[in-house]
Tab-separated table of C-alpha atoms in Angstrom:
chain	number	residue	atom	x	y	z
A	1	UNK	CA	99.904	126.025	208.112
A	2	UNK	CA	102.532	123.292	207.843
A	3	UNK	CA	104.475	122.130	204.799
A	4	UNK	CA	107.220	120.210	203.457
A	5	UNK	CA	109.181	120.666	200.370
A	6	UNK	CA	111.449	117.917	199.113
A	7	UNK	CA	114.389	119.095	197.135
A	8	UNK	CA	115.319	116.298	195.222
A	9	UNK	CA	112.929	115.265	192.275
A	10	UNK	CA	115.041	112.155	191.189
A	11	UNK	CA	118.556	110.758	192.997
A	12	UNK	CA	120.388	108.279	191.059
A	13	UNK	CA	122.619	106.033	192.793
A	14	UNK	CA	124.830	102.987	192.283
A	15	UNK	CA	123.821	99.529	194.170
A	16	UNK	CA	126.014	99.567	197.939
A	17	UNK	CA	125.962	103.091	197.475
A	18	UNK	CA	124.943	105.640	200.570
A	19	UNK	CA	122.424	108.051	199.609
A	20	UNK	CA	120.616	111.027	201.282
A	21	UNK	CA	116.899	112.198	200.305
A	22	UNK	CA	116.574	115.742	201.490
A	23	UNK	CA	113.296	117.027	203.400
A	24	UNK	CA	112.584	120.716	204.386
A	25	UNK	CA	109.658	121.686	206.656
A	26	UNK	CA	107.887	124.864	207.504
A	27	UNK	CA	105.670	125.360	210.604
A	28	UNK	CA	105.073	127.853	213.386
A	29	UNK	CA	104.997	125.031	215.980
A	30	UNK	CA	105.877	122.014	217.137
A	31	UNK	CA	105.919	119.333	214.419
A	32	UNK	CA	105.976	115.556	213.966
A	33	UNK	CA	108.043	114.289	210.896
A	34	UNK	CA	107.706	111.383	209.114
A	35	UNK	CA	108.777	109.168	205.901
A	36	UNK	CA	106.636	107.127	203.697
A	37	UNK	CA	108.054	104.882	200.663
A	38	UNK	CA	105.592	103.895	197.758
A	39	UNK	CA	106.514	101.345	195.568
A	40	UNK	CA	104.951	100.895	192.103
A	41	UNK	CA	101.377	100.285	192.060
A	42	UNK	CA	101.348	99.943	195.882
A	43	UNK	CA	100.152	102.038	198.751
A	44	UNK	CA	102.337	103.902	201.198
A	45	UNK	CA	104.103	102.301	203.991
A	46	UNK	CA	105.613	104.149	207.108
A	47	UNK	CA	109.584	104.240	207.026
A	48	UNK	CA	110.176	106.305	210.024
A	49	UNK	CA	108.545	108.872	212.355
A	50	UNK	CA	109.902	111.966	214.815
A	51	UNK	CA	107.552	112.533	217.619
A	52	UNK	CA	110.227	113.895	219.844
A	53	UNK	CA	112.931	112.721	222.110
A	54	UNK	CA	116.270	111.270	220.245
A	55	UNK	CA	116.976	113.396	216.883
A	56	UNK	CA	117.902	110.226	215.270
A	57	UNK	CA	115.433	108.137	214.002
A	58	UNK	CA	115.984	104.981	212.641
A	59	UNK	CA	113.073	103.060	210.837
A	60	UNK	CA	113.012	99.813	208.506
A	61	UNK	CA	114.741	99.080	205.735
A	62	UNK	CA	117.822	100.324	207.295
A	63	UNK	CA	116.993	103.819	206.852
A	64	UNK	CA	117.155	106.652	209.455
A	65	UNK	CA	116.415	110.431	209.314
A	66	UNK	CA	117.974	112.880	211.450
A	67	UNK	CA	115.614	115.567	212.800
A	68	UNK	CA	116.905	119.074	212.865
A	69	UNK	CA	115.168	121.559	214.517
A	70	UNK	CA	117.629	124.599	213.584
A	71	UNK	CA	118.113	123.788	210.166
A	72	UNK	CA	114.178	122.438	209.860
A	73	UNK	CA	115.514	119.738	208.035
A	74	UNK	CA	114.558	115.770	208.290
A	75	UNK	CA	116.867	114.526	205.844
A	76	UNK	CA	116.742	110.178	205.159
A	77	UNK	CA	119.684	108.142	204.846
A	78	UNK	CA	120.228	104.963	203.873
A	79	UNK	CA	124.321	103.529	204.336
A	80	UNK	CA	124.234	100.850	201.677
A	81	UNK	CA	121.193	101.095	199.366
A	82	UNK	CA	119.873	97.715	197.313
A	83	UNK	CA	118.283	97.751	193.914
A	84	UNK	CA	115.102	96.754	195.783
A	85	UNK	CA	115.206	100.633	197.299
A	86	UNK	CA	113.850	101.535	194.048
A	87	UNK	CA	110.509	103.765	194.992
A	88	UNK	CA	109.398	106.892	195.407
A	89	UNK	CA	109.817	108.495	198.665
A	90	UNK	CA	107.487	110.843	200.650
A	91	UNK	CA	108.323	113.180	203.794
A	92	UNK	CA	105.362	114.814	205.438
A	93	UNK	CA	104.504	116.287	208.404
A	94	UNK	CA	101.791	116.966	211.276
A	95	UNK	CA	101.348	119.238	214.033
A	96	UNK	CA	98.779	119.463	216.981
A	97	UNK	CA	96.607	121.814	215.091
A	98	UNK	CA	96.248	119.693	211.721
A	99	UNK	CA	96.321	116.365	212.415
A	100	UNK	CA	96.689	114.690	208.760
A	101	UNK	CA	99.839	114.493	207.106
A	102	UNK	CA	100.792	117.148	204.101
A	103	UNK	CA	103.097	115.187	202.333
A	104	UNK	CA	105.466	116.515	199.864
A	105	UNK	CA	105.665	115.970	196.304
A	106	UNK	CA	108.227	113.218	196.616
A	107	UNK	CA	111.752	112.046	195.586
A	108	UNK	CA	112.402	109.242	193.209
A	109	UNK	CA	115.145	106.852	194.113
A	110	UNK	CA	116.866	104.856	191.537
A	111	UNK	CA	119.309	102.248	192.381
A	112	UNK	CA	121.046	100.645	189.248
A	113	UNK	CA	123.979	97.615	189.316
B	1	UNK	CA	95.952	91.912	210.859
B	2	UNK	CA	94.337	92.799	207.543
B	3	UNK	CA	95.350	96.217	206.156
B	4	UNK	CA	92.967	98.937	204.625
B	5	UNK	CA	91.096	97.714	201.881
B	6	UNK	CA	90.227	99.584	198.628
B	7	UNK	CA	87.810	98.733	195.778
B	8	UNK	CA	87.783	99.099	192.499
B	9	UNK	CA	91.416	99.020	192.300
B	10	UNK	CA	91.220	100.349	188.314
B	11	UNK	CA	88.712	102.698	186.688
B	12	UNK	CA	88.226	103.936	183.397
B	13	UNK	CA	85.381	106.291	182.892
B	14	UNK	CA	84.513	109.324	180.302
B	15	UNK	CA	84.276	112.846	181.335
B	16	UNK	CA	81.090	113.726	182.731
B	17	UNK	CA	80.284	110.333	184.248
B	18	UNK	CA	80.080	109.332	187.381
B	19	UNK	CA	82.174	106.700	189.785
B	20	UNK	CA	82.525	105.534	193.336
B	21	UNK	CA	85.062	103.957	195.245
B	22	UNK	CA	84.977	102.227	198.442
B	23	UNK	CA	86.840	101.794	201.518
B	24	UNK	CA	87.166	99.430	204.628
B	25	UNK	CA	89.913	100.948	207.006
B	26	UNK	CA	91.625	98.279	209.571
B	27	UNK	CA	89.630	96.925	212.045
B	28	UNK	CA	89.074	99.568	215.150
B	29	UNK	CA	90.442	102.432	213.577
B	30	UNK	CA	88.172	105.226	214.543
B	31	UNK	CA	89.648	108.091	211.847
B	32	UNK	CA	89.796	107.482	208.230
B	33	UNK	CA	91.142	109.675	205.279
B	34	UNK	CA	90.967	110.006	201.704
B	35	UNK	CA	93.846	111.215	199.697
B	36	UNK	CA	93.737	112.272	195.877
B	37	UNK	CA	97.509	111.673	194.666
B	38	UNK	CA	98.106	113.516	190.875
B	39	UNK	CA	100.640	111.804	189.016
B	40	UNK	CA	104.131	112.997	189.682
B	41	UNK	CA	102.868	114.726	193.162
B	42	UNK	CA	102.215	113.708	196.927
B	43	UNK	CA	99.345	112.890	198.132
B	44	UNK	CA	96.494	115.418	198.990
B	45	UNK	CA	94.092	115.250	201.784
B	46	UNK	CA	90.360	115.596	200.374
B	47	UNK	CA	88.582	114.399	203.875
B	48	UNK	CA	89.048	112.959	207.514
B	49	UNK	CA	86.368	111.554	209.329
B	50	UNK	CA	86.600	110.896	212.994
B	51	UNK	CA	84.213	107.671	213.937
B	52	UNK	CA	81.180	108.783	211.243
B	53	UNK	CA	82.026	113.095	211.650
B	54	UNK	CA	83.768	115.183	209.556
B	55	UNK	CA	87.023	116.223	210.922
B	56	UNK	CA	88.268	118.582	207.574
B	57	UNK	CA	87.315	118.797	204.201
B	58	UNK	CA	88.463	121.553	203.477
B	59	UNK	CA	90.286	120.514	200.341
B	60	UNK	CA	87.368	118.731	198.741
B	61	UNK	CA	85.386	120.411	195.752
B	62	UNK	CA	82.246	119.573	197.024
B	63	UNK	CA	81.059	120.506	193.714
B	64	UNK	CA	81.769	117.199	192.255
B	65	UNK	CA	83.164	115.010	195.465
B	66	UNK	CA	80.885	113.475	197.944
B	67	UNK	CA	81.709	111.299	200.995
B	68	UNK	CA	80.120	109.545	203.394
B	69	UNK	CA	80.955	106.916	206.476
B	70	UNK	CA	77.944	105.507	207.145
B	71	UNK	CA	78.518	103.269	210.694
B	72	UNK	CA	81.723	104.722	211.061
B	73	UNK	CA	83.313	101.861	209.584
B	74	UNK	CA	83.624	101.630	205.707
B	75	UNK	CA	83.271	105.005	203.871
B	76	UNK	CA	82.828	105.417	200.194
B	77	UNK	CA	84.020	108.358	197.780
B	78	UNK	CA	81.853	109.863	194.865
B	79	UNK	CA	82.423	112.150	191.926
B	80	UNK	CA	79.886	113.430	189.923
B	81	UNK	CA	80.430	114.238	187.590
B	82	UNK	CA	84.132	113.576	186.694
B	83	UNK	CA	86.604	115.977	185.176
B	84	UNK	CA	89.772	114.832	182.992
B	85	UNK	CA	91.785	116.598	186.149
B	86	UNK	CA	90.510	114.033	188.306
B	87	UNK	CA	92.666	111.356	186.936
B	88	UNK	CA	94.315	110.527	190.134
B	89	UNK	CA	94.818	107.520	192.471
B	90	UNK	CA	92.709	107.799	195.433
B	91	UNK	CA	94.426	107.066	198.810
B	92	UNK	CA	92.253	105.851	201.837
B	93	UNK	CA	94.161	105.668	205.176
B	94	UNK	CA	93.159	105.243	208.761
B	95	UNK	CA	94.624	105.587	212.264
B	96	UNK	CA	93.374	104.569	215.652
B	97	UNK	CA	92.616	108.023	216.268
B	98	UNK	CA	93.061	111.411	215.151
B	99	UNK	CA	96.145	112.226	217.353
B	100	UNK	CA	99.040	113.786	215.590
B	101	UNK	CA	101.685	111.583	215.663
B	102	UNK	CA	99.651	108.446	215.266
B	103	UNK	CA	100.836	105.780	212.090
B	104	UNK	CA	98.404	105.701	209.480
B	105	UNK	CA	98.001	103.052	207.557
B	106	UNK	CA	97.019	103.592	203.767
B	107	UNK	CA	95.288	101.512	201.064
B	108	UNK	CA	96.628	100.358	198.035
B	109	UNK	CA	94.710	103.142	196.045
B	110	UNK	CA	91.944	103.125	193.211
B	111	UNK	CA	93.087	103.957	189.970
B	112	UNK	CA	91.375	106.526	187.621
B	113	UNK	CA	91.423	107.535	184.755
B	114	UNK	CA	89.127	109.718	183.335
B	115	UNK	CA	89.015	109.879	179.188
């Protein structure tokens, strides 16, 4: 079976800031990678996905997540992050075999002035 | 293009009782989930249906949860009866189809809170 751990409970950052939210997967085959942001009270909405092809994924928001196969990492990034960035963030992942997504248990980004 | 619709959004109910909540995926969308998200935790599948079949429910305590998609359209998730560990938001998502990499799409979530 497939899972994720995210490694980061909580980042704090400054406004204009870069940050990095760190994503670990585990999986005996071939996987498909993907971010989700929740903000308060509201449902998930996609960020980004790896289906294959170019490791570097770039998604809305400005974010984009390198996939690495080596390292099984699928670590986010954001350049410049705004105070509207504030939410928690979910990686999860899929495979051929289990098509819903097991998510892991999230990071919480906080972006102060 | 109207996005997956949830109802009740809240719910407050005492141990023991019983509640329902509903769900209309997006238009066309043949699979829809239900996810059971514990505060301070990611979301955790409880069903998939495929059209009006069960793809896995593994996950589910079918003790207590019951779900159904009647037409293969809306579906609606029951507990009975509830447990204070149920407090939870409950996720419903769909996809076009039950392909891995496919997008899904989730719901705002129902709320509850069992006292």
């Amino acid at each position: 079976a497939q899972s994720v751990t995210q490694l980061d409970s909580q980042v704090p950052v400054f406004e204009e800031a870069p940050v990095e939210l760190r994503c670990n997967y585990s999986s005996s085959v071939s996987v498909y990678l993907f971010w989700y942001v929740q903000y308060p009270n509201q449902g998930l909405q996609l960020l980004l996905k790896y289906l294959s092809g170019s490791t570097l994924v770039k998604g809305i928001n400005g974010f984009e997540a390198e996939f690495n196969k080596s390292q099984t990492s699928f670590h986010l990034r954001k350049p410049s992050v705004h105070i509207s960035d504030t939410a928690e963030y979910f990686c999860a992942v899929s495979t051929d075999s289990g098509y819903a997504l097991n998510f892991g248990k999230g990071t919480s980004l906080l972006v102060t002035p | 293009e109207a996005g997956v619709a949830q109802s009740p959004r809240y719910k407050i109910i005492e141990k023991r009782q019983s509640v329902a909540f509903w769900c209309n995926p997006i238009s066309g969308h043949a699979t829809l989930y239900w996810y059971q998200q514990i505060l301070g935790q990611g979301p955790k599948l409880l069903i998939q249906f495929q059209n009006n079949g069960v793809v896995d429910d593994s996950q589910l305590p079918k003790d207590r949860f019951s779900a159904e998609r009647l037409k293969g359209v809306d579906s609606t998730l029951k507990i009975q009866p509830a447990k204070l560990e149920d407090s939870a938001v409950y996720l419903c998502a769909s996809s076009p189809t039950t392909g891995a990499g496919n997008t899904i799409y989730f719901g705002e979530g129902s709320w509850l809170t069992v006292v």
